[in-house]
Coordinates of C-alpha atoms and ligand atoms in Angstrom, one line a residue:
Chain A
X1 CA -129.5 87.5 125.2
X2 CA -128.3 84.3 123.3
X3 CA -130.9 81.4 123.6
X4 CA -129.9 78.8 126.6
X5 CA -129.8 75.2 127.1
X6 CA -129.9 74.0 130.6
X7 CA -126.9 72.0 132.1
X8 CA -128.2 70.3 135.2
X9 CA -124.8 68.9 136.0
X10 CA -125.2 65.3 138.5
X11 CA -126.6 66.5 142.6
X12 CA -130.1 68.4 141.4
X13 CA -131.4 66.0 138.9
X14 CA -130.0 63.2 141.1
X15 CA -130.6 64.1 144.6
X16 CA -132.5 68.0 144.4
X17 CA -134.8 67.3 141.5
X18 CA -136.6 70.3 143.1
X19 CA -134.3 72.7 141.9
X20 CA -134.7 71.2 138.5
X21 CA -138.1 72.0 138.5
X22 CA -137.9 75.5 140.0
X23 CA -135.6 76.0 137.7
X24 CA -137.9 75.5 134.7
X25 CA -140.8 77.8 136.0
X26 CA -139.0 79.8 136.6
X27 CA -136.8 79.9 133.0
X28 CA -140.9 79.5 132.0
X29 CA -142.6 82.6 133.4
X30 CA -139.5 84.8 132.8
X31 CA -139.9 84.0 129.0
X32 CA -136.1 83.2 128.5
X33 CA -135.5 80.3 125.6
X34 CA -133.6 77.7 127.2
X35 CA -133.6 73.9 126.0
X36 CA -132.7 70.7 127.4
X37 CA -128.6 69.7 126.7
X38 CA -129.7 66.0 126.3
X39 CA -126.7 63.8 126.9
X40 CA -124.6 66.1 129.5
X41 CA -122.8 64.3 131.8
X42 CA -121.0 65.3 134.9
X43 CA -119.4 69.2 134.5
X44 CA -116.8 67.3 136.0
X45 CA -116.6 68.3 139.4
X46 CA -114.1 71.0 139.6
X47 CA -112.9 69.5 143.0
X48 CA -111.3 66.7 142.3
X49 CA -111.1 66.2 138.7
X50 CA -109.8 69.3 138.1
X51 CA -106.8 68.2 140.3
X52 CA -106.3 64.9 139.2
X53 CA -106.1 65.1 135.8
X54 CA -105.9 68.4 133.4
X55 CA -106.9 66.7 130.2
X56 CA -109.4 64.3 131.7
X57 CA -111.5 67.8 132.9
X58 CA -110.7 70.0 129.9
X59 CA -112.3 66.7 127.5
X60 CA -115.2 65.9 129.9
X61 CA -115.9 69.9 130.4
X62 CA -115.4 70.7 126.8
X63 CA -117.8 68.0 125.8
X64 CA -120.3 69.3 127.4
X65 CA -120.1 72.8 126.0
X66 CA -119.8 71.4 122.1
X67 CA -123.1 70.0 122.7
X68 CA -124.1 73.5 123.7
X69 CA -122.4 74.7 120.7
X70 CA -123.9 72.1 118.4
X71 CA -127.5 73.4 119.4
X72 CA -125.9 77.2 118.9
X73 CA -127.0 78.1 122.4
X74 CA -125.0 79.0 125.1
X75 CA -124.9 77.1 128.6
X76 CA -126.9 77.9 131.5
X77 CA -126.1 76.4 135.1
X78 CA -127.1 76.7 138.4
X79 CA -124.8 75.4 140.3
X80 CA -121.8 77.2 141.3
X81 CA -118.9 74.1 140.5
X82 CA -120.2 73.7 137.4
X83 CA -120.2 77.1 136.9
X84 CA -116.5 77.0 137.8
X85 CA -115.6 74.0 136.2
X86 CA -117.4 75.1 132.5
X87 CA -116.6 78.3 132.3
X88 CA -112.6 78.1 133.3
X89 CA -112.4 75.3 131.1
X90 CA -114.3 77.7 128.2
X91 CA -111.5 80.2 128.8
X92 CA -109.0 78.3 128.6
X93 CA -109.6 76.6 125.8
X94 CA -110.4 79.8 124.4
X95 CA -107.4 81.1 125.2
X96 CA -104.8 78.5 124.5
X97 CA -104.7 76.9 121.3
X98 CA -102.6 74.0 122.3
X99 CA -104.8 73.0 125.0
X100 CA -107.5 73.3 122.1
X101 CA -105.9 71.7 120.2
X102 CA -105.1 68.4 122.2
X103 CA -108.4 68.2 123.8
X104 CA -110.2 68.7 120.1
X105 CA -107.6 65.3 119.5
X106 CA -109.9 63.3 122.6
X107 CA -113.3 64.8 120.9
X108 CA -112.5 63.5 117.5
X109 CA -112.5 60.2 118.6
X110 CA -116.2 60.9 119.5
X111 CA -117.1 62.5 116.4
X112 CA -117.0 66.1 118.1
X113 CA -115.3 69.3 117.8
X114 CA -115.0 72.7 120.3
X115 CA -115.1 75.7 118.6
X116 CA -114.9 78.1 121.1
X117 CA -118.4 79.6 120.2
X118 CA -120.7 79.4 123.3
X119 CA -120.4 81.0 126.8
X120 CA -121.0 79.5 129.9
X121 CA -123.6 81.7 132.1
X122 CA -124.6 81.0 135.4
X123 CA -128.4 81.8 136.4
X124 CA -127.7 84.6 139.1
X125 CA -125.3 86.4 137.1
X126 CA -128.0 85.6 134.1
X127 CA -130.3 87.3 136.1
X128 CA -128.7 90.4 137.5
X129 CA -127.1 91.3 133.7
X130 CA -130.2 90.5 131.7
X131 CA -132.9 91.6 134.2
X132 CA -132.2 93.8 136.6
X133 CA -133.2 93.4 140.3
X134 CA -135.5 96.3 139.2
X135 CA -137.4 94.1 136.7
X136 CA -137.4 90.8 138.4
X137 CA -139.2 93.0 141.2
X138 CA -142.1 94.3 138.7
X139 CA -142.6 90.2 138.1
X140 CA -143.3 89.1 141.4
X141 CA -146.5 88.3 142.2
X142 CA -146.1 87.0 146.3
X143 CA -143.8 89.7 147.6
X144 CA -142.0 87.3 150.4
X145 CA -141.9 88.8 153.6
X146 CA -139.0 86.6 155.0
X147 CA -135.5 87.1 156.5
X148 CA -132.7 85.3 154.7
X149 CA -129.1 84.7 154.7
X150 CA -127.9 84.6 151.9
X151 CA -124.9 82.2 150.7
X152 CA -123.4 83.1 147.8
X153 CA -120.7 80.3 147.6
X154 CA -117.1 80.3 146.8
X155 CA -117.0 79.7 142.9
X156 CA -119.8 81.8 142.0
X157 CA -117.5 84.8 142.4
X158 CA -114.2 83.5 143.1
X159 CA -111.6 83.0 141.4
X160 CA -112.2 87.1 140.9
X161 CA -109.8 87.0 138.1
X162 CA -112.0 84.9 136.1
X163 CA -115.3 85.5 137.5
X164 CA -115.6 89.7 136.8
X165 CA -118.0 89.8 139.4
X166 CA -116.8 92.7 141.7
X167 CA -116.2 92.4 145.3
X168 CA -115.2 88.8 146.9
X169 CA -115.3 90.3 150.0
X170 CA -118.6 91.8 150.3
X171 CA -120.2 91.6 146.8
X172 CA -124.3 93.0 146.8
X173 CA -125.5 91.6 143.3
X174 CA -127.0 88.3 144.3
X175 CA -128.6 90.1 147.6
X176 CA -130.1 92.8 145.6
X177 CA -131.5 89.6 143.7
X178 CA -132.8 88.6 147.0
X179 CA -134.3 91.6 147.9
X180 CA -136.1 91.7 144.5
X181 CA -138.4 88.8 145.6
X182 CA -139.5 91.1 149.0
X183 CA -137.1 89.0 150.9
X184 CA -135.0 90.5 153.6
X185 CA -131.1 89.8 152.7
X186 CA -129.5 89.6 156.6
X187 CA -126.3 90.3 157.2
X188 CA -124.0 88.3 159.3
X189 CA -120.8 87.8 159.9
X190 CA -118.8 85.0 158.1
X191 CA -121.2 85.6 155.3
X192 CA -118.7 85.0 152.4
X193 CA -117.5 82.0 154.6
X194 CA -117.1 78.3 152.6
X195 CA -119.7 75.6 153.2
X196 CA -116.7 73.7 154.0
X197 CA -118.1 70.9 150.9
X198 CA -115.7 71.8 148.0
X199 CA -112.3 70.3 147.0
X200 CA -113.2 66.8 147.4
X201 CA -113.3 68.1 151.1
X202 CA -117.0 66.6 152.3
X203 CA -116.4 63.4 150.0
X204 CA -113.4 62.6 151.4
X205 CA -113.2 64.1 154.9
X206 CA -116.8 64.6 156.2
X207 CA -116.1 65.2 159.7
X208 CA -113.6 68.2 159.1
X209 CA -116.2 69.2 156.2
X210 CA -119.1 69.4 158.2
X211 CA -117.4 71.6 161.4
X212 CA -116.9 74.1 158.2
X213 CA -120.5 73.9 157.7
X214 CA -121.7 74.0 161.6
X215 CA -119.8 77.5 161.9
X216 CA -121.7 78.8 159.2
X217 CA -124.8 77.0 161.0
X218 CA -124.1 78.8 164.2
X219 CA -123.4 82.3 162.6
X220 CA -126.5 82.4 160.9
X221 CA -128.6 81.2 163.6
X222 CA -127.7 84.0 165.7
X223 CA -129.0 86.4 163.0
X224 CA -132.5 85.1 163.3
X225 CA -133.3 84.2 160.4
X226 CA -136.1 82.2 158.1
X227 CA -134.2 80.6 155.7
X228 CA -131.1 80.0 154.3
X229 CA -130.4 80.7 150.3
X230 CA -127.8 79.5 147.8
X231 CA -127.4 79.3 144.0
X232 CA -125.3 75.6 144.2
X233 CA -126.3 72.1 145.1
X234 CA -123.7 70.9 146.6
X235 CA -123.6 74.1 149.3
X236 CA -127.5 73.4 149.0
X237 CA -126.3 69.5 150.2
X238 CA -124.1 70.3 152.5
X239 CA -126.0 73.7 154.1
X240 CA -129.6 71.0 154.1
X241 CA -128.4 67.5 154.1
X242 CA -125.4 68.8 156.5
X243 CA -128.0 70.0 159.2
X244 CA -129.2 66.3 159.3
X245 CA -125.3 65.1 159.9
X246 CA -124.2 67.8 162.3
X247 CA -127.4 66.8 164.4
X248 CA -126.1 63.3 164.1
X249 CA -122.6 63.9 164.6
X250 CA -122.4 66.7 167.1
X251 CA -125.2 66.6 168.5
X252 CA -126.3 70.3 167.5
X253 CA -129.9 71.0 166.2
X254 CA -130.5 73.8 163.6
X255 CA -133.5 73.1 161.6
X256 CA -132.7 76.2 159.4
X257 CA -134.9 75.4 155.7
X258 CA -132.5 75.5 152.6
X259 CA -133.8 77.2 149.7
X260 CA -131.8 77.2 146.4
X261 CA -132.5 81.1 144.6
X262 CA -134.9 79.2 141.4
X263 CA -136.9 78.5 145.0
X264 CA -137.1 81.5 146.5
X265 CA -138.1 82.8 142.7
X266 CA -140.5 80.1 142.6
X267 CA -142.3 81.4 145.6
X268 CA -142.5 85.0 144.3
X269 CA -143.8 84.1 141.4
X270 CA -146.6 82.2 143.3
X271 CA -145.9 78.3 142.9
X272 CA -146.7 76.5 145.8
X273 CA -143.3 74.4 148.3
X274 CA -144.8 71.1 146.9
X275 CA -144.1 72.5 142.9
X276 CA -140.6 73.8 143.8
X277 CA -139.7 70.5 145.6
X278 CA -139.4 72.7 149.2
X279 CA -141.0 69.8 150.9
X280 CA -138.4 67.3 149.5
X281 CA -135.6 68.9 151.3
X282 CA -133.8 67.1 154.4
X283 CA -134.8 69.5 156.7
X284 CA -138.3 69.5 157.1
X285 CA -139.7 72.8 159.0
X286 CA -143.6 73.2 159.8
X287 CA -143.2 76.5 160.9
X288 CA -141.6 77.6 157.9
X289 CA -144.1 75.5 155.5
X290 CA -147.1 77.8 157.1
X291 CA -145.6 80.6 157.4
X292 CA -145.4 80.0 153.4
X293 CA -148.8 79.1 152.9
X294 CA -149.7 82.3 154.8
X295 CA -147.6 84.5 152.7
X296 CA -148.8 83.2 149.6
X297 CA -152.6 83.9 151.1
X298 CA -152.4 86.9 151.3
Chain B
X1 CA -67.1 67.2 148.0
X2 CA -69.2 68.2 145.0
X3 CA -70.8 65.3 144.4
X4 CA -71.7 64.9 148.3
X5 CA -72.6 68.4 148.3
X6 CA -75.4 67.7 145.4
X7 CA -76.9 64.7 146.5
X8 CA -77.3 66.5 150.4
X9 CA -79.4 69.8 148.1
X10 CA -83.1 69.2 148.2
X11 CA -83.4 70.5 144.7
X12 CA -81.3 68.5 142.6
X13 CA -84.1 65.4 142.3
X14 CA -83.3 61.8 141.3
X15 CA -84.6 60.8 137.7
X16 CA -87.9 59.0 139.7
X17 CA -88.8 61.9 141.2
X18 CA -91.1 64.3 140.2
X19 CA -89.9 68.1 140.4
X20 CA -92.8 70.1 141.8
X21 CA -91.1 73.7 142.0
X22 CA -90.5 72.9 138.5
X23 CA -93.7 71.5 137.5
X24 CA -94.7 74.7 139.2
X25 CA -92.7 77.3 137.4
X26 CA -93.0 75.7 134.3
X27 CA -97.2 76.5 134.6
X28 CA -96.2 80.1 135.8
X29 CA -97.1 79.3 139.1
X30 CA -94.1 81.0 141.3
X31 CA -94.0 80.4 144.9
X32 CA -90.6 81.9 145.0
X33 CA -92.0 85.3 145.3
X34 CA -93.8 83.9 148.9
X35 CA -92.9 86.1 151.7
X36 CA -94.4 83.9 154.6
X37 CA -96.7 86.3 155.6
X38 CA -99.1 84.2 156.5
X39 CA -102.4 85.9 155.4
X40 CA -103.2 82.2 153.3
X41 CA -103.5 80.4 156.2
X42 CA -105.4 83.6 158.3
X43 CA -107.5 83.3 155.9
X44 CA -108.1 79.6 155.8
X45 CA -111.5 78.4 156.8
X46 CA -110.4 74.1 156.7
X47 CA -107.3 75.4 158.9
X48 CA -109.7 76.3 161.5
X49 CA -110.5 72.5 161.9
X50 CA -107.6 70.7 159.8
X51 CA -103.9 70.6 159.9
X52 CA -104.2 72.3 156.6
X53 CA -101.5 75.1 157.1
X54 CA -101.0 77.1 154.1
X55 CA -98.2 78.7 154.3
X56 CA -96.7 75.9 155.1
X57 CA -97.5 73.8 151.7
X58 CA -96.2 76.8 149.5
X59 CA -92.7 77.1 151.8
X60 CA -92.2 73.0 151.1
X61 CA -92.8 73.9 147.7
X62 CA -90.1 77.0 147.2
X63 CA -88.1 74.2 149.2
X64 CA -89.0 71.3 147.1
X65 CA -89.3 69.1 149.8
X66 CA -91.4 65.6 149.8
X67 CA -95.0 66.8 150.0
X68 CA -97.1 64.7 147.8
X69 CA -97.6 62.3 151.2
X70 CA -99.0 65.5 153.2
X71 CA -102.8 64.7 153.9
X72 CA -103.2 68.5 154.2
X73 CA -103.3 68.9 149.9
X74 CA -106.3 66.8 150.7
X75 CA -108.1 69.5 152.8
X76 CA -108.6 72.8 151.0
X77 CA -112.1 73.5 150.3
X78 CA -110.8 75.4 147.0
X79 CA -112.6 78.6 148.8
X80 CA -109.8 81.0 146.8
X81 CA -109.9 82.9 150.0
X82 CA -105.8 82.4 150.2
X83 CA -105.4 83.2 146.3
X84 CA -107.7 86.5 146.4
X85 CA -105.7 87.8 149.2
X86 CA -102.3 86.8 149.0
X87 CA -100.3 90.5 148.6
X88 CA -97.7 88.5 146.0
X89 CA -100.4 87.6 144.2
X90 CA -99.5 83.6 143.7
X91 CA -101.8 81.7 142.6
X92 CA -102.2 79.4 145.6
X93 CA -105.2 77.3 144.8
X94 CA -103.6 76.6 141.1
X95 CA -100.6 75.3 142.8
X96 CA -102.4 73.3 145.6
X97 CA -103.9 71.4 142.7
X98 CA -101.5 71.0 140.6
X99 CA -99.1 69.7 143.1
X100 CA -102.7 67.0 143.6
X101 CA -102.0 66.2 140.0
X102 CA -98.7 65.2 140.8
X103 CA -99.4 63.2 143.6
X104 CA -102.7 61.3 141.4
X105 CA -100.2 60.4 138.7
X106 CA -97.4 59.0 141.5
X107 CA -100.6 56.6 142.7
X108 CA -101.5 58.5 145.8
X109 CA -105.3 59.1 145.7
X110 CA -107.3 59.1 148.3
X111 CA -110.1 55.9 149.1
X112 CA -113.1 58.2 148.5
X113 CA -112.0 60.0 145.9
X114 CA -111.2 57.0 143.7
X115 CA -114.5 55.8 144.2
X116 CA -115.6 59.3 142.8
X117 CA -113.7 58.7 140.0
X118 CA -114.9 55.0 139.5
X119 CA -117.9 56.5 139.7
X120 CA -117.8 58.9 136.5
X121 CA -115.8 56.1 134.8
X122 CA -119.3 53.9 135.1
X123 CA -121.9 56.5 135.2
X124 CA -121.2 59.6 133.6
X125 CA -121.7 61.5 137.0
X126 CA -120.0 61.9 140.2
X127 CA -123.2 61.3 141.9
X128 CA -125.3 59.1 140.1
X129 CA -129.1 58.6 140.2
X130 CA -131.1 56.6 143.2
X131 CA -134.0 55.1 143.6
X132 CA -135.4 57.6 146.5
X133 CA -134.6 60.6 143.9
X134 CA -136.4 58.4 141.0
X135 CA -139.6 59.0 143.5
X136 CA -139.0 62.6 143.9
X137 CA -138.4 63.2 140.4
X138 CA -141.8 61.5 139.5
X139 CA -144.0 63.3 142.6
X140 CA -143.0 66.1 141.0
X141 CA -144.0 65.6 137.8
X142 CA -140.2 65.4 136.5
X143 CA -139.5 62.4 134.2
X144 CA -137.5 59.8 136.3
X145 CA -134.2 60.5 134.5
X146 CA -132.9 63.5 133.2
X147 CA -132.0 64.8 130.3
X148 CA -128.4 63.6 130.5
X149 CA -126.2 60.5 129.9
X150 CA -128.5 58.5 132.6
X151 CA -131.2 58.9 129.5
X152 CA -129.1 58.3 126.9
X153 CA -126.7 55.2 126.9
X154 CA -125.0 56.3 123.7
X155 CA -124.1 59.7 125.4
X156 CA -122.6 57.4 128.1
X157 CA -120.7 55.3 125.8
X158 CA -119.3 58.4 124.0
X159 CA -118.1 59.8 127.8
X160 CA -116.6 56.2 128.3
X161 CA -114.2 56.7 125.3
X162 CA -113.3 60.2 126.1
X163 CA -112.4 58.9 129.8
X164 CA -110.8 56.2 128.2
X165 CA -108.9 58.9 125.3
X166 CA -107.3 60.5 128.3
X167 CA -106.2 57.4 130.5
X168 CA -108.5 58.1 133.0
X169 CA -109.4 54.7 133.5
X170 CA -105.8 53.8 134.1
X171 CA -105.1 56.7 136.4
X172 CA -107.5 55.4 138.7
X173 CA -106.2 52.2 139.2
X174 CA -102.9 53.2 139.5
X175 CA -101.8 52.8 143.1
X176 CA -98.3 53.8 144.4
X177 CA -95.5 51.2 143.6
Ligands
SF4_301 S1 -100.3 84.9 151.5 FE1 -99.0 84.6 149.7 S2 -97.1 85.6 150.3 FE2 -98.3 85.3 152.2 S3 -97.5 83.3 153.0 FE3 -99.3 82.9 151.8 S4 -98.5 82.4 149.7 FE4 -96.9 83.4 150.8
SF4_302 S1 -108.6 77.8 149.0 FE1 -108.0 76.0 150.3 S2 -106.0 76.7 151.3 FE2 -106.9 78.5 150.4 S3 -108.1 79.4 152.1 FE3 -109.5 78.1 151.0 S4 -109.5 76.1 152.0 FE4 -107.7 77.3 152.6

């Protein structure tokens, strides 16, 4: 595997700092070589940049990657739009050597240059290629008895074309991930559903956004379950934050925790909620807290 | 006659007009091969709740008609559940964006997406740091900003001429005549 550096993108250093720090023990006790990207800025948000302005994202996007390139690593992320947005952008510009050639125009005037020579990884897909469900199991310390319902989220395997995942429809990778930890991956229906946050949807329209979000809600309630898990901030936002707002808005109580996967990792591998940032979340569950703690004592 | 006849057909467009179908095509995104079947919108999870329909923005586009107005471009989560399943295979998500392009650079953004813009333009990120995360960062042992632009201002400055490169800035601002 080619060494990392970690883009952190804008929502988990600046509103799920949690994740960030998951995210290094977990990079930590799995012995993978992943450095800072000092000076990323936003990927930029696939949602709306993306549609307003081609060469605005491909500059911004591409930026991001040469600093990659200039430390000779390729990019890690962990969130699914900045997944999207890097690594669309990557192949494009890998792929078209006018586009590369109009966006390396913008980067000059910053001293830069894109090369074309780092790829853009996302952690789950890092995991499952270079691991091994298998492997990640052998690692885990706290086997976590726990039911989950799993959310994989729209641009970690779609556009399919680009992604090379497998399925759309009912893809297993990330829930075998899931399972490595001990966890239970539920099925339910709607699973592959959206969050109902992307496309400059829950900026812009946070009503329509959010009854996206309470049918997911609603769905995995009825499968009984302990937690909800995710591999992108902004789903993490809208499936945590969004509980808060539905209560608000519509009057409907859910109190499901949010976990992002470097969480649910985190636990397996024996840090505590108050290392992974659990306790920082919106929703704040007791029950689930304890239940935790009594996992973890035994 | 003839000249009557061309100014009544949808897609002959005045000069000030932008082409879509044509902006369309030229980007290999063909709509014409739309059968109206309908599976885009069966399969649209914002047209559960929105007036997002579709079907209904790809058939204005094979018709060329005035759609950079609709507030429906405005509502697709970008969930590629239309694109994976369409049975001709279009590309519906590229198009829905692309035809956003069009309306951004005709001045028709919406409120809270130009202040997501303004916001990049100033910060660097869509959603900048806050105090309350500062906190969080710290209790967790996390320096209070991250590795990127927020920590270092010339980072930021190069991002501001990059924005600037591309006409970002001036996008923003631009507001329909
Ligand atoms: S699914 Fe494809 S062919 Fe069917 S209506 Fe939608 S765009 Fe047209
Ligand atoms: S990508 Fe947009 S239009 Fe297509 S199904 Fe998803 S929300 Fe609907």
């Amino acid at each position: 595997m080619k060494k990392l550096s970690l883009f952190l993108g804008c929502i988990i250093p600046n509103r799920y700092p949690g994740i960030e720090k998951a995210t290094y023990l977990c990079l930590e006790k799995l012995g993978i070589d992943c450095s800072d990207l000092p000076g990323a800025s936003c990927c930029p948000a696939p949602g709306v940049f993306r549609s307003f302005d081609k060469s605005t994202w491909l500059a911004l996007a591409s930026r991001n990657i040469v600093l990659s390139e200039e430390l000779e690593r390729d990019v890690l992320t962990i969130c699914n739009g900045c997944y999207g947005s890097l690594i669309d952008a990557n192949n494009e510009l890998k792929e078209n050597a006018a586009l590369k050639k109009s966006t390396n125009t913008h980067l000059e005037k910053i001293g830069k240059k894109y090369n074309g020579s780092a790829d853009v990884r996302h952690i789950v897909e890092l995991l499952y290629d270079e691991f091994g469900p298998e492997k990640i199991k052998e690692m885990v310390t706290t086997p976590l008895n726990l039911r989950v319902a799993l959310h994989y989220g729209c641009h970690l395997v779609k556009p399919s074309k680009e992604r090379q995942l497998g399925s759309v429809e009912r893809p297993m990778f990330f829930d075998e991930l899931v399972e490595s930890t001990g966890a239970e991956s539920v099925d339910y229906p709607d699973k592959m559903a959206c969050c109902g946050a992307g496309g400059g949807v829950r900026s812009a329209l946070l009503e329509k956004s959010l009854e996206m979000a309470n049918h997911k809600f609603s769905r995995i309630q009825d499968a009984g379950v302990d937690c909800i898990v995710n591999a992108c901030p902004f789903c993490h936002l809208q499936l945590d934050g969004g509980q808060a707002e539905v209560k608000e808005k519509f009057g409907l109580e859910y109190n499901i925790p949010v976990l992002h996967y470097t969480q649910l990792l985190g636990l397996a591998f024996g840090f505590s909620p108050e290392e992974l940032g659990i306790d920082l979340n919106v929703i704040k569950n007791d029950e689930f807290l304890a239940k935790l703690k009594e996992l973890a004592e035994n | 006659m003839h000249i009557k006849n061309k100014i009544n057909n949808p897609l002959v467009k005045t000069m000030s007009e932008p082409d879509v179908l044509k902006t369309l095509q030229d980007a290999s995104l063909d709509v014409l091969t739309c059968m109206q079947c309908g599976t885009c919108s069966g399969s649209c999870p914002s047209g559960r709740y929105t007036s997002l329909n579709t079907r209904r923005i790809i058939r204005k586009a094979r018709k060329n008609s005035d759609m950079l107005h609709d507030d429906d471009l405005w509502m697709c989560a970008t969930c590629y559940n239309c694109q994976e399943r369409c049975p001709r295979g279009i590309k519906i998500v590229d198009a829905i964006l692309m035809i956003r392009t069009i309306a951004v650079h005709e001045g028709i953004m919406l409120p809270a997406h130009r202040k997501i813009s303004e916001l990049v333009l100033k910060h660097g990120h869509a959603v900048p740091i806050n105090d309350a995360t500062k906190e969080k960062r710290k209790d967790l042992g996390l320096e209070e900003l991250p590795e990127t632009v927020h920590k270092y201002p010339e980072a930021l400055a190069d991002v501001k001429k990059l924005l600037e490169s591309c006409g970002f800035d001036k996008l923003v601002v631009k507001k329909q005549e």
